[in-house]
Short mmCIF file of C-alpha atoms in Angstrom, two decimals:
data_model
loop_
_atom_site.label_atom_id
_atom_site.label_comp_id
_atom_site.label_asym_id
_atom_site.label_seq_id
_atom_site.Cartn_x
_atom_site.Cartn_y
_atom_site.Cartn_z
CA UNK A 1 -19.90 -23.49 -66.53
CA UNK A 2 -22.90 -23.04 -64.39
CA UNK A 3 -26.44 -22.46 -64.25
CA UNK A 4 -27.81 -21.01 -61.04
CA UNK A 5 -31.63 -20.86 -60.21
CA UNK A 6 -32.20 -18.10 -62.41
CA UNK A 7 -31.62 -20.58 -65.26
CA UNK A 8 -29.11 -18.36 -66.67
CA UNK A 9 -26.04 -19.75 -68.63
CA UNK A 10 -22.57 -18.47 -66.57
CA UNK A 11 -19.23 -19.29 -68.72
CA UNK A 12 -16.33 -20.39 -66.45
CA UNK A 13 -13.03 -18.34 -66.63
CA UNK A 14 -10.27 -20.22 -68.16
CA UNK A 15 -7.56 -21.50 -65.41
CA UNK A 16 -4.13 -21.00 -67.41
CA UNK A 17 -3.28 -18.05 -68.08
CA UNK A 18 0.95 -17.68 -69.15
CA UNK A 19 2.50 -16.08 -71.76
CA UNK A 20 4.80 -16.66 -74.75
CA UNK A 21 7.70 -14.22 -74.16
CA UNK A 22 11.05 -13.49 -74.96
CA UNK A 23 11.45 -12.50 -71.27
CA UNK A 24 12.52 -14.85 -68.44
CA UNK A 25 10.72 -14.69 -65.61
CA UNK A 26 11.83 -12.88 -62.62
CA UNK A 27 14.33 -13.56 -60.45
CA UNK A 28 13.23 -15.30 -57.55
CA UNK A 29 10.21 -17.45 -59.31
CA UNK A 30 11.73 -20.65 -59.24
CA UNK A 31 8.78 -22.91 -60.15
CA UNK A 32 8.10 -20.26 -63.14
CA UNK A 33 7.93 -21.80 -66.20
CA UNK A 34 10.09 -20.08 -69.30
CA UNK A 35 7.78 -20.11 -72.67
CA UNK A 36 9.95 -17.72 -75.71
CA UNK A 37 8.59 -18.04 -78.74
CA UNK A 38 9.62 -20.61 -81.28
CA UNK A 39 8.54 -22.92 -84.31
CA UNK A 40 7.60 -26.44 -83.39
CA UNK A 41 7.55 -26.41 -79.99
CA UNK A 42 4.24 -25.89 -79.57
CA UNK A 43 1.41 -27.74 -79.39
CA UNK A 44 -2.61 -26.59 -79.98
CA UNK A 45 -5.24 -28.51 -79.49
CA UNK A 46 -8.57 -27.54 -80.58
CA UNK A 47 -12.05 -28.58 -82.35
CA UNK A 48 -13.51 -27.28 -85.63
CA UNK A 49 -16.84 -27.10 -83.49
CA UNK A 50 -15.71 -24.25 -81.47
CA UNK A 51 -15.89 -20.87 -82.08
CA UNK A 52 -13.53 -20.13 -79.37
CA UNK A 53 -10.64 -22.61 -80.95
CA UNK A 54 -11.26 -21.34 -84.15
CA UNK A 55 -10.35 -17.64 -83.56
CA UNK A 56 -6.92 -19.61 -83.05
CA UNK A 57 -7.32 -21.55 -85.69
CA UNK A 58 -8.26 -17.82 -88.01
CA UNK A 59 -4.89 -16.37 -86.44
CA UNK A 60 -2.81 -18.93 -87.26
CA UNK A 61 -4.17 -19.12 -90.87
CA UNK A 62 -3.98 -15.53 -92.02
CA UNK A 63 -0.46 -14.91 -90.17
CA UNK A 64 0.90 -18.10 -91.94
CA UNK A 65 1.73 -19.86 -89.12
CA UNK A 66 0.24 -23.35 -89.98
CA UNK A 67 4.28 -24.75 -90.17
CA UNK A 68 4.81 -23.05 -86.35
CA UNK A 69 2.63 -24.81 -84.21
CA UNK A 70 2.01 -29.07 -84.32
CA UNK A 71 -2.13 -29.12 -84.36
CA UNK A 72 -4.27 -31.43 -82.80
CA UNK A 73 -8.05 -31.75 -83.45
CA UNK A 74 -10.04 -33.64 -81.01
CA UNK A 75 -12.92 -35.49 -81.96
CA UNK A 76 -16.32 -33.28 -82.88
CA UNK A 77 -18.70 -35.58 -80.35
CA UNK A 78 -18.09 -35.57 -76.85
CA UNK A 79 -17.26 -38.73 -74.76
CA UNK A 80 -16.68 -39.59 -71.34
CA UNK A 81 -13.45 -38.63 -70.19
CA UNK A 82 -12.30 -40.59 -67.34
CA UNK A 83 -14.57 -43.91 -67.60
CA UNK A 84 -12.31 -44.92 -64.28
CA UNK A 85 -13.56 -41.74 -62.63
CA UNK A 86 -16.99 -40.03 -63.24
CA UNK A 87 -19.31 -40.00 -66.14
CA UNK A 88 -18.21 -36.59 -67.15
CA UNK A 89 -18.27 -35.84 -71.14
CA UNK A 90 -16.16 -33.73 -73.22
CA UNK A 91 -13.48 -33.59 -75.74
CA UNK A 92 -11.78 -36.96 -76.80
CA UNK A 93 -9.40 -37.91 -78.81
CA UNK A 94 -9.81 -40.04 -82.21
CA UNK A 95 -6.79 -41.99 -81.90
CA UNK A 96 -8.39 -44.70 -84.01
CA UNK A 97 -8.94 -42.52 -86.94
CA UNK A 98 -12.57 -43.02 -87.35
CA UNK A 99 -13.59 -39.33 -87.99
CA UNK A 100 -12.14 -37.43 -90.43
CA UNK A 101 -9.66 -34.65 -89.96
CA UNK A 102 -8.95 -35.43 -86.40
CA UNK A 103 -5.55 -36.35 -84.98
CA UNK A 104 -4.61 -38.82 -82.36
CA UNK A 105 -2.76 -37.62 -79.33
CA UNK A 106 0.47 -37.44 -79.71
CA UNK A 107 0.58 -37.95 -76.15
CA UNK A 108 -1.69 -41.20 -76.61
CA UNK A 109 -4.17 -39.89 -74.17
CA UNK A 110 -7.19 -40.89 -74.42
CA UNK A 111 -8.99 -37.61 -73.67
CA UNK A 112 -8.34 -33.83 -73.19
CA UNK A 113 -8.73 -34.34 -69.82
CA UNK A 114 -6.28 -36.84 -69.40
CA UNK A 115 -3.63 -34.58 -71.09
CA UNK A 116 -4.67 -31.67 -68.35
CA UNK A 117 -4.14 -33.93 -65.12
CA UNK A 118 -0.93 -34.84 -66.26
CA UNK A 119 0.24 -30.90 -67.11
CA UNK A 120 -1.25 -30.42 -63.64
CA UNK A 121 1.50 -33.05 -61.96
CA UNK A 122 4.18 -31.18 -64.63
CA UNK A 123 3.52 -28.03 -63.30
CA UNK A 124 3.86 -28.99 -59.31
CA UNK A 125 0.06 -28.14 -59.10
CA UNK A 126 -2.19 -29.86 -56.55
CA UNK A 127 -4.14 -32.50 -58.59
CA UNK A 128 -7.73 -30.93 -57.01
CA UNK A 129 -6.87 -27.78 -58.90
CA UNK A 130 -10.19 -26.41 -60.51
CA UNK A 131 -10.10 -26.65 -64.30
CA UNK A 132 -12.32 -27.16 -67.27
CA UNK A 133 -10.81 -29.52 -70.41
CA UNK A 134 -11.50 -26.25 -72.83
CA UNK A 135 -10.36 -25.95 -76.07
CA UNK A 136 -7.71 -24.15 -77.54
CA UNK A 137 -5.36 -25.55 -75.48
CA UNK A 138 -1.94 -24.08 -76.25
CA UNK A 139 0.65 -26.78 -75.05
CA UNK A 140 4.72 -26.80 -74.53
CA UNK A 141 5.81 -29.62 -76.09
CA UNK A 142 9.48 -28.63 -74.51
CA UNK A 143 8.18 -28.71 -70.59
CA UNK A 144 4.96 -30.93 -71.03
CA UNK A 145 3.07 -28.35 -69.63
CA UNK A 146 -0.05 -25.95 -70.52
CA UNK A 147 0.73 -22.33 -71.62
CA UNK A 148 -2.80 -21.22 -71.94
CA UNK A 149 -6.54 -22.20 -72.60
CA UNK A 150 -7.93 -18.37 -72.82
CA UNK A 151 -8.42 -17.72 -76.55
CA UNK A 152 -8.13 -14.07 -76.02
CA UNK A 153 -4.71 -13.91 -75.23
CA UNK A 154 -3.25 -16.98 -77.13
CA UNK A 155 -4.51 -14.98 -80.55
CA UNK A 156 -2.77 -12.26 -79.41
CA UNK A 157 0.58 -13.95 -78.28
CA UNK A 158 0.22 -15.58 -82.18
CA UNK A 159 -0.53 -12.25 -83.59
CA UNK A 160 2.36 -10.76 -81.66
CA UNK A 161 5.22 -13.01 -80.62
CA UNK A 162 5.60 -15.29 -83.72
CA UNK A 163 6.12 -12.56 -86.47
CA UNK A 164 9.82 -13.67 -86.78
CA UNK A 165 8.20 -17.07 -88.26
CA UNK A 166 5.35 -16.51 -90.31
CA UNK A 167 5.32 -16.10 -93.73
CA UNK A 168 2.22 -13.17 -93.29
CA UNK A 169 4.24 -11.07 -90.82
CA UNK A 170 2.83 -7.94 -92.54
CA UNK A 171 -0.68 -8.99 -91.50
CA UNK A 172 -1.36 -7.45 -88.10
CA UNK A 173 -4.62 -8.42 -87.02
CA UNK A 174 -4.75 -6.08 -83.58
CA UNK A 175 -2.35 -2.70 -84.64
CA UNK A 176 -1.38 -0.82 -81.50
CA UNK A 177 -3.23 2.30 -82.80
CA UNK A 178 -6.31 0.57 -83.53
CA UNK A 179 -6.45 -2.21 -79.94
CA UNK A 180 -8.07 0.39 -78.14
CA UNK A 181 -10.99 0.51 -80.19
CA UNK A 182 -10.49 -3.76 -81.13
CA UNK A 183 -10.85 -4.12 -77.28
CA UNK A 184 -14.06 -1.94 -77.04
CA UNK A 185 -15.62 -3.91 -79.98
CA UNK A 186 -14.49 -7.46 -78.53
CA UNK A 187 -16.22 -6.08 -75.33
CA UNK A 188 -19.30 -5.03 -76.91
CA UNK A 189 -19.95 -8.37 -78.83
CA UNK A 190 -19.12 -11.06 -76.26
CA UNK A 191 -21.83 -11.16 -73.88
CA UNK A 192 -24.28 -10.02 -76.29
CA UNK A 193 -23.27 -12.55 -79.28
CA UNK A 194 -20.69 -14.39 -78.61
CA UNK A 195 -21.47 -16.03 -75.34
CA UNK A 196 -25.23 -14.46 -76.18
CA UNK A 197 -26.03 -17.57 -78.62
CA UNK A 198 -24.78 -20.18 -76.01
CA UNK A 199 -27.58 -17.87 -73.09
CA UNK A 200 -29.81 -18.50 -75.35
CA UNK A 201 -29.72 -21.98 -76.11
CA UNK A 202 -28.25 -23.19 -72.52
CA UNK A 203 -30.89 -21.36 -70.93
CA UNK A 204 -33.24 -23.58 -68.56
CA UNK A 205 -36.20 -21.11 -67.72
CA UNK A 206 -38.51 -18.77 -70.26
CA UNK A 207 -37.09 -16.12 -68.75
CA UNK A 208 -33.62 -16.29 -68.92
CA UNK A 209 -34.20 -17.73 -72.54
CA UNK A 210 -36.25 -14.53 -72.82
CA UNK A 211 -33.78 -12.12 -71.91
CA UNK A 212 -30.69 -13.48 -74.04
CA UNK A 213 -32.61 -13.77 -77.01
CA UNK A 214 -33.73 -10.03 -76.45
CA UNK A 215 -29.88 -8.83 -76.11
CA UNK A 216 -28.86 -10.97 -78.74
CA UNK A 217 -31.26 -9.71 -81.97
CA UNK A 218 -30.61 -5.98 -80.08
CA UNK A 219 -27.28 -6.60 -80.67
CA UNK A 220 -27.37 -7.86 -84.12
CA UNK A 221 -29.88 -5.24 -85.52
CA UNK A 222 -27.62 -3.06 -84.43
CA UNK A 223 -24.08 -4.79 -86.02
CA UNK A 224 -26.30 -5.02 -89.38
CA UNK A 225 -27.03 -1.16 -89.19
CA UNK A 226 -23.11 -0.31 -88.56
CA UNK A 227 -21.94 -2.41 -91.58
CA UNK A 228 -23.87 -0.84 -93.84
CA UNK A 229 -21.66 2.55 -92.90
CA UNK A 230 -18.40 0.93 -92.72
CA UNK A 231 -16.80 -2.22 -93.91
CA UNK A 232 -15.31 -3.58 -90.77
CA UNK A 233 -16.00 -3.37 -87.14
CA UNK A 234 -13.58 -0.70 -86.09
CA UNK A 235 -14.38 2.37 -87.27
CA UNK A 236 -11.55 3.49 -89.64
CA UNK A 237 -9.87 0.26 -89.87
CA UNK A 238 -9.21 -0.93 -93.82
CA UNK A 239 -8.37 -4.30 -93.04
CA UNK A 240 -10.13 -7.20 -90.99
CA UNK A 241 -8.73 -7.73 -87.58
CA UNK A 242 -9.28 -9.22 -84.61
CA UNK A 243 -12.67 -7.74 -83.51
CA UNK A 244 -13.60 -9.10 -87.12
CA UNK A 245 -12.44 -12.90 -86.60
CA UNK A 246 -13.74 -13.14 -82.95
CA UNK A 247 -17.31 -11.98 -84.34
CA UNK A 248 -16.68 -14.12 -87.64
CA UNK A 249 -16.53 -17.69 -86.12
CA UNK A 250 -20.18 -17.12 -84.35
CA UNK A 251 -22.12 -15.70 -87.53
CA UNK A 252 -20.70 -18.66 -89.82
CA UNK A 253 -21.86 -20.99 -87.23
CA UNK A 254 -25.01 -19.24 -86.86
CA UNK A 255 -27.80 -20.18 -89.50
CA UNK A 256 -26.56 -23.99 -89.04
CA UNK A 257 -26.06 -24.25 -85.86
CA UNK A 258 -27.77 -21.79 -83.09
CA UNK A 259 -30.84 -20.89 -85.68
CA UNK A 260 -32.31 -24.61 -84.87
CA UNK A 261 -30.29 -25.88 -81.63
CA UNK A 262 -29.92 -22.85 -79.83
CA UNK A 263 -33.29 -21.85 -80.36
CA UNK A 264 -31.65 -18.60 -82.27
CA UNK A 265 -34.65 -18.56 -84.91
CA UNK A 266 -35.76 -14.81 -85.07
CA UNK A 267 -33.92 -14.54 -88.10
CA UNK A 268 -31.30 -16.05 -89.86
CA UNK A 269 -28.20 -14.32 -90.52
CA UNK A 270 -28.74 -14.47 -94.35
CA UNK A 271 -31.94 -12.39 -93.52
CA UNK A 272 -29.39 -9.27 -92.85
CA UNK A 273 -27.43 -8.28 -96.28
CA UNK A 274 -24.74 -6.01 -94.23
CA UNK A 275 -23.43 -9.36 -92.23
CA UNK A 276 -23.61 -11.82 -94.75
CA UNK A 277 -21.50 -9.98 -97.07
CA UNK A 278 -19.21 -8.91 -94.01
CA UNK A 279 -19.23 -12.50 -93.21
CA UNK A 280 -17.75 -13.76 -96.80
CA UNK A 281 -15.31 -10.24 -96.68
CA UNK A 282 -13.45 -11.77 -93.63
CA UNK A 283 -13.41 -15.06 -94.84
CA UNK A 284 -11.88 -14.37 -98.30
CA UNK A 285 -9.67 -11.54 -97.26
CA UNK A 286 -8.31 -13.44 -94.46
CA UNK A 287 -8.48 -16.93 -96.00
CA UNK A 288 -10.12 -19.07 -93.34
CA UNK A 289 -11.09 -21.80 -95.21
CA UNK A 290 -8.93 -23.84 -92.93
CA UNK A 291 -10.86 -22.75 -89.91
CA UNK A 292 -14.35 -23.65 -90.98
CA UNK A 293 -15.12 -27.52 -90.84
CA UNK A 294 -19.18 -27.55 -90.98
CA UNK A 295 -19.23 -31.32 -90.93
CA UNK A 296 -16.68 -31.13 -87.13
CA UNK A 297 -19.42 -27.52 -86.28
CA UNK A 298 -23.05 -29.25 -87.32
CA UNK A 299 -21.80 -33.09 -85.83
CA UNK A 300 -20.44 -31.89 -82.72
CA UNK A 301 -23.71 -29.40 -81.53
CA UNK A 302 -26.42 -31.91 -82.83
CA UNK A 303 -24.64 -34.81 -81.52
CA UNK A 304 -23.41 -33.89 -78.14
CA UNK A 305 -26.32 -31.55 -76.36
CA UNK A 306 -28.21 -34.74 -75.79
CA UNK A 307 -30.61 -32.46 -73.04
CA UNK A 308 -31.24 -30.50 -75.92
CA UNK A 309 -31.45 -32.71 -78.48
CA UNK A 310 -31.91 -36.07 -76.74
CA UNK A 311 -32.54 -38.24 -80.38
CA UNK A 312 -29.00 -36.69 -81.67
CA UNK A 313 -30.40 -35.69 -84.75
CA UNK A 314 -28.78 -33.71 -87.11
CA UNK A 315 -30.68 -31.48 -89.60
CA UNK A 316 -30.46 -30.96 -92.84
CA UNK A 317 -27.70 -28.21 -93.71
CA UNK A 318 -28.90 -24.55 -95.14
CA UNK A 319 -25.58 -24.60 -97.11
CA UNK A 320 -23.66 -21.91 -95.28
CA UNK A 321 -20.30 -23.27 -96.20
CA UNK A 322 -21.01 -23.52 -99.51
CA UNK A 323 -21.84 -20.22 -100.02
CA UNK A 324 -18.92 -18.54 -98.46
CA UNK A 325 -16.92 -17.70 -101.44
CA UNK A 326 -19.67 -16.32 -103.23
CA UNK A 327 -19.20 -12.69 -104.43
CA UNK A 328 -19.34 -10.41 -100.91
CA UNK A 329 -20.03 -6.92 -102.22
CA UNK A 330 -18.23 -4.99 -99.27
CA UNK A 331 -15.85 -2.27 -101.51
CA UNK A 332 -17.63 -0.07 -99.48
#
């Protein structure tokens, strides 16, 4: 990610972008790797603190797919990767066990970054190739090599590809006759919420701060306004789905998180009825406990922004977790 003179936060594309199919590749690719679908082979690694990891995390939950895939959760606080190297920070692992509900690297990598370099040399890619150590990280056990790091289209490869082992296979978070209208939701909530939240609190002038706080609240006025006509995003749609979970895992980090840190403090998200009660709908009808860890959420943001929060504070909790399985009034 960047931020050019405008002060305005730009989100780098993800670099790895396969796919999980029962298809071999073409003839003729010969340093193509083959990734079919299958239980245990595959490896993702992720953080509770992200909102982009924990749309994975949501799929793999409500399609009961927990057994499928071997799950790895770095540790919440950034560290520096590669002491030998630079002093760059980000994901590490806890292979000591000192935080809990982490995992050590099966690998016994030291980092996230560590585990990308060597996928790199797997993969017969030059070792200067341009990447960010992102989480999810969806990993071939089989090959040693990376399948994908774009949460967009690893929660559809687990929605779609991995219906033969699940023990939800009924639960089809993006129907065909409904992804049209998913897609045009995603698209309307990213920039404006999704990535909006990390504008606003990334931002390094007034004005760009400014402008992403103006988009943001637009946004959300507006999101409160539909859900008091419908339950869900998608107009017609009966059931959460994927529009739902990618808007879900921003809003239950919101009132914790981006309210203080990302300077997000117009209002809270408990100050709009329509999403709160949305908010507790998805997470009860979907059962996403698993995929909400406010101690990894609040200990990674307050602890590892140290330009933002230099003292590494963490405030005191409003209680949002708690208060997810209270009663959410959506039988609209």
């Amino acid at each position: 990610c960047a931020l050019p003179i405008s002060g305005a936060y730009k989100r780098k594309a993800s670099a790895f972008r396969n796919f999980i199919s029962k298809d071999a590749p073409p003839a003729g690719e010969k340093d193509a790797f083959h990734y079919p679908p299958a239980a245990g082979r595959y490896r993702v690694y992720y953080s509770y603190a992200c909102p982009w990891a924990c749309r994975v995390l949501a799929f793999i939950a409500a399609k009961g797919l927990t057994h499928a895939f071997e799950l790895v959760c770095v540790h919440p606080i950034f560290g520096i990767t590669m002491p030998e190297v630079d002093e760059d920070e980000s994901w590490v692992f806890d292979n000591k066990g000192e935080f809990p509900g982490t995992n050590p690297d099966p690998l016994g990598q030291p980092s996230l970054r560590h585990v990308y370099v060597n996928a790199l040399k797997n993969m017969n890619l030059p070792p200067d190739t341009d990447f960010n150590d992102t989480v999810p990280l969806l990993y071939d056990t089989k090959t040693n090599t990376i399948v994908n790091n774009e949460s967009s289209e690893i929660i559809r490869m687990i929605n779609d590809d991995f219906n033969e082992f699940a023990k939800h296979p009924e639960v089809d978070l993006a129907p065909q006759e409904l992804r049209a209208a998913i897609d045009t939701v995603n698209e309307s909530i990213y920039e404006t919420v999704n990535n909006g939240v990390y504008k606003s609190g990334f931002a390094t002038t007034q004005e760009a701060y400014n402008e992403a706080i103006h988009v943001l609240y637009n946004r959300l006025d507006e999101l409160e306004e539909l859900l008091g006509k419908q339950r869900y995003l998608v107009k017609g749609a009966t059931k959460p789905n994927e529009a739902d979970i990618r808007l879900f895992v921003t809003i239950v980090r919101f009132d914790d998180v981006y309210y203080v840190h990302f300077k997000c403090s117009k209002k809270a998200i408990r100050e709009y009825p329509n999403l709160t009660g949305w908010m507790r709908d998805v997470y009860q009808t979907l059962s996403l406990k698993s995929s909400v860890n406010m101690l990894h959420i609040r200990t990674h943001y307050f602890k590892s922004h140290p330009w933002i929060n230099p003292y590494r504070i963490i405030p005191i909790s409003c209680g949002v977790e708690e208060t997810l399985e209270l009663p959410h009034g959506r039988e609209l």
